[in-house]
Amino acid sequence: MDHVNHHHPDYDRHIDRWRKCRDFSDGQNAVRTAGERYLRKNGAEELKDYEARVSRSDLYNATWATLKTLRGMMFRKEPTSDLPVGLASYFNDIDAAGTSLRTFARTVALEVLGVGRVGIMVDHPPRMEAAPISLRVAESMGLRPTIQMYRAESIINWATQRIGNRTVLSLVVLQEQAEVRENEFKAKMVDQWRVLDLDERGFYRQRLFQKADGNGTQFVQIGADIFPTLNNAPMTEIPFYILGTDGIDPKCDEPPLIDLVDANEAHYQVNSDLRTTLHFGVPTFCISGYVPEEGEVIAVGSRT
């Protein structure tokens, strides 16, 4: 039986490529920490010898150098905005955490360049009062819309449906982490799943789920269903946008630099072989005073 943590097939097809792109853009320490994911052990090589070989293997981070340069080219001119007066204050704090719109845009661009996929959700906290309130009062109460970014790895499932003449998102499942305090001084992070969908009436709904026992396969909903409103009316679209290299589309695009990342991986492996050879040297096998019989072959090589 499928549960709320079920993965879309495209997600499973691309997750390893996203991980590789992130590891190589993160640099040498991330690649070394990944161990055998990018540098396999040789036969009966003992763990201590393998770890020593990894520590001698260095990475020239061509991936990050390219990403940084491409993003710099995109933002070589300061971006401009044309916001209504009522939204001008959002330019310097787009997510209610102090992130400016410019910084947010640079982060989104880096995600698209790095893995070819990123999600943006326009969110609004629920409000209990039914009566309309002014924008100033709403902001003073912290009741203001925000824009939140979700990395490709967090968007685990999605679906679309045809409504009228348009194909729209009808389901998005986001894997998050929530902080749960164990006591006054200690907290732990637990997985939770945020489900955005259109209910049977076609209204936009949010739900949160966590595992019932922490590690099992039973899930429980946290809190009640949330129905965000726009102008005091239910919304009929999911305000979640998946950006890829080819535009706004839920399908998974190939990471734009995957060929460079693969070449960076091959360079890392070859460089590891070279440095291991330089460290140990390669003994040359010699035979003296022996005449092979006719047709006899003596195989000599690094593994023979």
Short mmCIF file of C-alpha atoms in Angstrom, two decimals:
data_model
loop_
_atom_site.label_atom_id
_atom_site.label_comp_id
_atom_site.label_asym_id
_atom_site.label_seq_id
_atom_site.Cartn_x
_atom_site.Cartn_y
_atom_site.Cartn_z
CA MET A 1 0.00 0.00 0.00
CA ASP A 2 1.34 3.44 -0.91
CA HIS A 3 1.66 6.03 1.84
CA VAL A 4 2.15 9.79 1.98
CA ASN A 5 5.91 9.28 1.54
CA HIS A 6 5.45 7.53 -1.83
CA HIS A 7 7.88 8.75 -4.52
CA HIS A 8 6.95 9.77 -8.04
CA PRO A 9 8.76 7.48 -10.55
CA ASP A 10 10.60 10.47 -12.07
CA TYR A 11 11.86 11.39 -8.62
CA ASP A 12 13.50 7.99 -8.19
CA ARG A 13 15.03 8.21 -11.68
CA HIS A 14 16.69 11.55 -10.97
CA ILE A 15 17.58 11.53 -7.26
CA ASP A 16 21.03 9.97 -7.76
CA ARG A 17 21.94 12.58 -10.39
CA TRP A 18 20.80 15.40 -8.10
CA ARG A 19 22.91 13.96 -5.27
CA LYS A 20 25.97 13.71 -7.51
CA CYS A 21 25.56 17.29 -8.73
CA ARG A 22 25.30 18.54 -5.16
CA ASP A 23 28.26 16.52 -3.91
CA PHE A 24 30.58 17.74 -6.64
CA SER A 25 29.45 21.35 -6.36
CA ASP A 26 29.92 21.14 -2.57
CA GLY A 27 33.55 20.18 -3.16
CA GLN A 28 36.29 17.82 -2.10
CA ASN A 29 35.12 17.12 1.45
CA ALA A 30 31.61 16.13 0.30
CA VAL A 31 33.00 13.85 -2.43
CA ARG A 32 35.46 12.19 -0.06
CA THR A 33 32.76 11.73 2.57
CA ALA A 34 30.59 9.96 -0.03
CA GLY A 35 33.26 7.24 -0.12
CA GLU A 36 32.50 4.35 -2.46
CA ARG A 37 29.71 6.24 -4.20
CA TYR A 38 32.39 7.82 -6.39
CA LEU A 39 35.58 5.89 -5.58
CA ARG A 40 35.26 2.10 -5.25
CA LYS A 41 37.47 -0.10 -3.11
CA ASN A 42 39.98 -2.23 -5.00
CA GLY A 43 39.31 -5.94 -4.52
CA ALA A 44 40.41 -7.01 -1.04
CA GLU A 45 41.66 -3.54 -0.10
CA GLU A 46 41.39 -3.11 3.65
CA LEU A 47 39.37 -0.26 5.07
CA LYS A 48 42.38 1.60 6.49
CA ASP A 49 44.17 1.39 3.12
CA TYR A 50 41.05 2.58 1.30
CA GLU A 51 40.60 5.52 3.68
CA ALA A 52 44.26 6.45 3.20
CA ARG A 53 43.76 6.35 -0.57
CA VAL A 54 40.69 8.58 -0.34
CA SER A 55 42.63 11.07 1.78
CA ARG A 56 45.28 11.29 -0.95
CA SER A 57 42.68 11.79 -3.70
CA ASP A 58 42.05 15.45 -4.39
CA LEU A 59 39.28 17.05 -6.42
CA TYR A 60 39.55 20.02 -8.73
CA ASN A 61 36.08 21.50 -8.27
CA ALA A 62 35.30 22.47 -11.86
CA THR A 63 31.58 22.04 -11.12
CA TRP A 64 31.32 24.78 -8.51
CA ALA A 65 33.65 27.09 -10.47
CA THR A 66 31.32 26.79 -13.47
CA LEU A 67 28.14 27.24 -11.42
CA LYS A 68 29.51 30.34 -9.72
CA THR A 69 30.56 31.84 -13.04
CA LEU A 70 27.22 31.15 -14.74
CA ARG A 71 25.25 32.66 -11.88
CA GLY A 72 27.56 35.67 -11.92
CA MET A 73 26.81 36.14 -15.61
CA MET A 74 23.07 35.98 -14.94
CA PHE A 75 23.26 38.67 -12.27
CA ARG A 76 26.00 40.82 -13.75
CA LYS A 77 23.33 43.52 -14.02
CA GLU A 78 21.35 44.41 -10.92
CA PRO A 79 17.80 43.03 -11.29
CA THR A 80 14.96 45.53 -11.31
CA SER A 81 11.45 45.12 -9.90
CA ASP A 82 8.11 46.74 -10.55
CA LEU A 83 6.10 46.04 -7.43
CA PRO A 84 2.86 47.70 -6.36
CA VAL A 85 3.24 50.16 -3.49
CA GLY A 86 1.58 47.73 -1.10
CA LEU A 87 4.19 45.07 -1.83
CA ALA A 88 7.30 47.26 -1.79
CA SER A 89 8.20 46.17 1.76
CA TYR A 90 8.36 42.56 0.59
CA PHE A 91 11.42 43.27 -1.55
CA ASN A 92 13.71 43.20 1.49
CA ASP A 93 11.98 40.31 3.28
CA ILE A 94 10.33 37.85 0.91
CA ASP A 95 10.13 34.86 3.27
CA ALA A 96 9.52 36.51 6.68
CA ALA A 97 13.04 35.42 7.60
CA GLY A 98 14.92 38.46 6.31
CA THR A 99 15.77 37.17 2.82
CA SER A 100 15.65 39.85 0.15
CA LEU A 101 14.04 39.21 -3.21
CA ARG A 102 17.45 39.58 -4.88
CA THR A 103 19.07 36.97 -2.62
CA PHE A 104 16.11 34.66 -3.11
CA ALA A 105 16.40 34.98 -6.89
CA ARG A 106 20.13 34.19 -6.78
CA THR A 107 19.46 31.07 -4.69
CA VAL A 108 16.71 29.89 -7.04
CA ALA A 109 18.98 30.45 -10.05
CA LEU A 110 21.74 28.39 -8.44
CA GLU A 111 19.31 25.51 -7.82
CA VAL A 112 18.16 25.48 -11.45
CA LEU A 113 21.74 25.63 -12.72
CA GLY A 114 22.93 22.99 -10.25
CA VAL A 115 20.27 20.28 -10.40
CA GLY A 116 17.79 21.63 -12.95
CA ARG A 117 14.81 21.80 -10.59
CA VAL A 118 13.44 23.88 -7.69
CA GLY A 119 10.04 24.52 -6.16
CA ILE A 120 8.57 27.86 -5.04
CA MET A 121 5.50 27.99 -2.79
CA VAL A 122 3.48 31.10 -2.06
CA ASP A 123 2.26 30.50 1.47
CA HIS A 124 -0.03 32.33 3.84
CA PRO A 125 -0.59 31.48 7.51
CA PRO A 126 -4.18 30.57 8.42
CA ARG A 127 -6.28 33.23 10.14
CA MET A 128 -9.00 32.37 12.61
CA GLU A 129 -10.94 35.66 12.41
CA ALA A 130 -13.60 35.72 9.73
CA ALA A 131 -13.89 39.52 9.55
CA PRO A 132 -11.65 41.33 7.01
CA ILE A 133 -8.67 43.23 8.42
CA SER A 134 -6.35 45.81 6.90
CA LEU A 135 -2.97 45.00 5.40
CA ARG A 136 -1.20 46.92 8.15
CA VAL A 137 -3.03 45.04 10.91
CA ALA A 138 -2.39 41.71 9.17
CA GLU A 139 1.35 42.40 8.92
CA SER A 140 1.49 43.48 12.57
CA MET A 141 0.00 40.08 13.47
CA GLY A 142 2.48 38.23 11.25
CA LEU A 143 -0.32 37.32 8.84
CA ARG A 144 1.45 38.04 5.58
CA PRO A 145 2.13 35.88 2.53
CA THR A 146 5.64 34.53 2.07
CA ILE A 147 7.55 32.78 -0.66
CA GLN A 148 9.31 29.56 0.36
CA MET A 149 11.82 27.59 -1.69
CA TYR A 150 11.92 23.78 -1.83
CA ARG A 151 14.90 21.90 -3.20
CA ALA A 152 14.33 19.19 -5.82
CA GLU A 153 14.95 16.43 -3.26
CA SER A 154 12.06 17.72 -1.12
CA ILE A 155 9.45 17.50 -3.91
CA ILE A 156 8.86 13.75 -3.68
CA ASN A 157 5.53 13.40 -5.47
CA TRP A 158 3.20 15.37 -7.73
CA ALA A 159 0.25 14.96 -10.07
CA THR A 160 -1.65 17.04 -12.61
CA GLN A 161 -5.21 17.06 -13.88
CA ARG A 162 -7.14 18.72 -16.68
CA ILE A 163 -9.50 21.47 -15.52
CA GLY A 164 -11.28 23.26 -18.33
CA ASN A 165 -8.68 24.00 -20.98
CA ARG A 166 -5.71 23.91 -18.63
CA THR A 167 -3.53 21.24 -17.08
CA VAL A 168 -2.86 22.22 -13.47
CA LEU A 169 -1.11 20.77 -10.45
CA SER A 170 -3.57 18.74 -8.41
CA LEU A 171 -1.11 17.26 -5.88
CA VAL A 172 2.31 18.13 -4.47
CA VAL A 173 3.95 16.24 -1.60
CA LEU A 174 6.86 17.94 0.14
CA GLN A 175 9.19 16.20 2.57
CA GLU A 176 10.33 18.54 5.35
CA GLN A 177 11.96 18.41 8.74
CA ALA A 178 10.43 19.82 11.90
CA GLU A 179 12.12 20.56 15.19
CA VAL A 180 10.72 18.69 18.19
CA ARG A 181 12.01 19.65 21.62
CA GLU A 182 12.82 16.76 23.94
CA ASN A 183 13.46 19.06 26.89
CA GLU A 184 14.54 22.60 27.70
CA PHE A 185 18.00 22.13 26.23
CA LYS A 186 17.72 19.42 23.59
CA ALA A 187 15.80 19.19 20.34
CA LYS A 188 15.65 16.66 17.52
CA MET A 189 14.60 16.86 13.90
CA VAL A 190 11.78 14.64 12.65
CA ASP A 191 10.54 14.10 9.11
CA GLN A 192 7.15 15.43 8.13
CA TRP A 193 5.24 15.51 4.86
CA ARG A 194 3.29 18.54 3.65
CA VAL A 195 0.54 17.65 1.18
CA LEU A 196 -0.82 20.33 -1.12
CA ASP A 197 -3.82 19.23 -3.15
CA LEU A 198 -7.20 20.12 -4.57
CA ASP A 199 -10.01 18.52 -2.58
CA GLU A 200 -13.15 17.00 -4.03
CA ARG A 201 -14.67 20.50 -4.38
CA GLY A 202 -11.60 21.78 -6.22
CA PHE A 203 -10.39 23.92 -3.29
CA TYR A 204 -6.71 24.24 -2.41
CA ARG A 205 -5.90 22.37 0.80
CA GLN A 206 -2.81 21.83 2.96
CA ARG A 207 -2.20 18.89 5.31
CA LEU A 208 0.74 17.83 7.47
CA PHE A 209 1.69 14.22 8.27
CA GLN A 210 4.28 12.58 10.51
CA LYS A 211 5.07 8.97 11.32
CA ALA A 212 2.95 7.73 14.20
CA ASP A 213 5.78 5.96 16.04
CA GLY A 214 8.78 7.77 14.60
CA ASN A 215 10.15 4.87 12.53
CA GLY A 216 7.24 2.73 11.39
CA THR A 217 4.99 2.83 8.35
CA GLN A 218 1.92 4.36 10.00
CA PHE A 219 1.28 8.04 9.40
CA VAL A 220 -0.91 10.47 11.31
CA GLN A 221 -2.14 13.89 10.31
CA ILE A 222 -0.86 16.76 12.43
CA GLY A 223 -3.58 19.33 12.98
CA ALA A 224 -6.65 19.96 10.86
CA ASP A 225 -6.93 20.57 7.15
CA ILE A 226 -5.89 24.09 6.16
CA PHE A 227 -7.70 25.98 3.39
CA PRO A 228 -5.75 29.15 2.54
CA THR A 229 -7.87 31.98 1.16
CA LEU A 230 -7.33 34.76 -1.34
CA ASN A 231 -9.46 37.87 -0.85
CA ASN A 232 -11.40 35.91 1.79
CA ALA A 233 -12.35 33.22 -0.74
CA PRO A 234 -11.04 29.64 -1.10
CA MET A 235 -8.30 29.19 -3.69
CA THR A 236 -8.86 26.92 -6.67
CA GLU A 237 -5.19 26.54 -7.66
CA ILE A 238 -2.15 25.25 -5.79
CA PRO A 239 0.27 28.20 -5.47
CA PHE A 240 3.32 26.01 -6.01
CA TYR A 241 5.60 26.44 -9.02
CA ILE A 242 8.26 23.98 -10.16
CA LEU A 243 11.03 25.67 -12.13
CA GLY A 244 13.25 23.64 -14.44
CA THR A 245 15.75 24.35 -17.16
CA ASP A 246 12.95 24.41 -19.76
CA GLY A 247 10.47 26.56 -17.83
CA ILE A 248 7.73 26.13 -15.22
CA ASP A 249 6.75 22.49 -15.52
CA PRO A 250 6.41 19.60 -13.03
CA LYS A 251 8.39 17.19 -15.22
CA CYS A 252 12.01 16.53 -14.24
CA ASP A 253 14.61 18.13 -16.51
CA GLU A 254 18.15 16.86 -16.77
CA PRO A 255 20.65 18.80 -14.67
CA PRO A 256 22.18 21.25 -17.15
CA LEU A 257 25.76 20.52 -16.04
CA ILE A 258 25.46 16.73 -15.65
CA ASP A 259 28.06 16.06 -18.39
CA LEU A 260 30.54 18.33 -16.62
CA VAL A 261 29.77 16.63 -13.30
CA ASP A 262 30.39 13.20 -14.86
CA ALA A 263 33.70 14.44 -16.25
CA ASN A 264 34.59 15.87 -12.84
CA GLU A 265 33.87 12.45 -11.30
CA ALA A 266 36.08 10.67 -13.87
CA HIS A 267 38.87 13.19 -13.26
CA TYR A 268 38.63 12.56 -9.51
CA GLN A 269 38.94 8.80 -10.04
CA VAL A 270 41.87 9.06 -12.46
CA ASN A 271 43.59 11.53 -10.17
CA SER A 272 43.16 9.05 -7.30
CA ASP A 273 44.87 6.33 -9.36
CA LEU A 274 47.70 8.68 -10.29
CA ARG A 275 48.35 9.82 -6.73
CA THR A 276 48.23 6.24 -5.45
CA THR A 277 50.79 5.23 -8.07
CA LEU A 278 53.03 8.16 -7.15
CA HIS A 279 52.72 7.29 -3.48
CA PHE A 280 53.62 3.60 -3.76
CA GLY A 281 55.44 3.42 -7.09
CA VAL A 282 54.81 0.59 -9.58
CA PRO A 283 57.19 -2.43 -9.31
CA THR A 284 58.34 -3.88 -12.62
CA PHE A 285 58.40 -7.67 -12.89
CA CYS A 286 61.61 -9.06 -14.48
CA ILE A 287 62.62 -12.63 -15.46
CA SER A 288 66.25 -13.60 -15.90
CA GLY A 289 67.74 -16.92 -17.07
CA TYR A 290 64.45 -18.54 -18.05
CA VAL A 291 63.52 -19.51 -21.60
CA PRO A 292 59.79 -20.06 -22.13
CA GLU A 293 58.66 -23.19 -23.90
CA GLU A 294 57.19 -22.85 -27.35
CA GLY A 295 53.71 -21.36 -27.16
CA GLU A 296 54.07 -20.56 -23.47
CA VAL A 297 52.70 -17.19 -22.42
CA ILE A 298 53.69 -15.40 -19.23
CA ALA A 299 51.08 -12.75 -18.41
CA VAL A 300 52.40 -9.70 -16.63
CA GLY A 301 50.31 -6.72 -15.55
CA SER A 302 49.12 -4.68 -12.61
CA ARG A 303 46.44 -7.28 -11.77
CA THR A 304 47.98 -10.45 -13.23
#
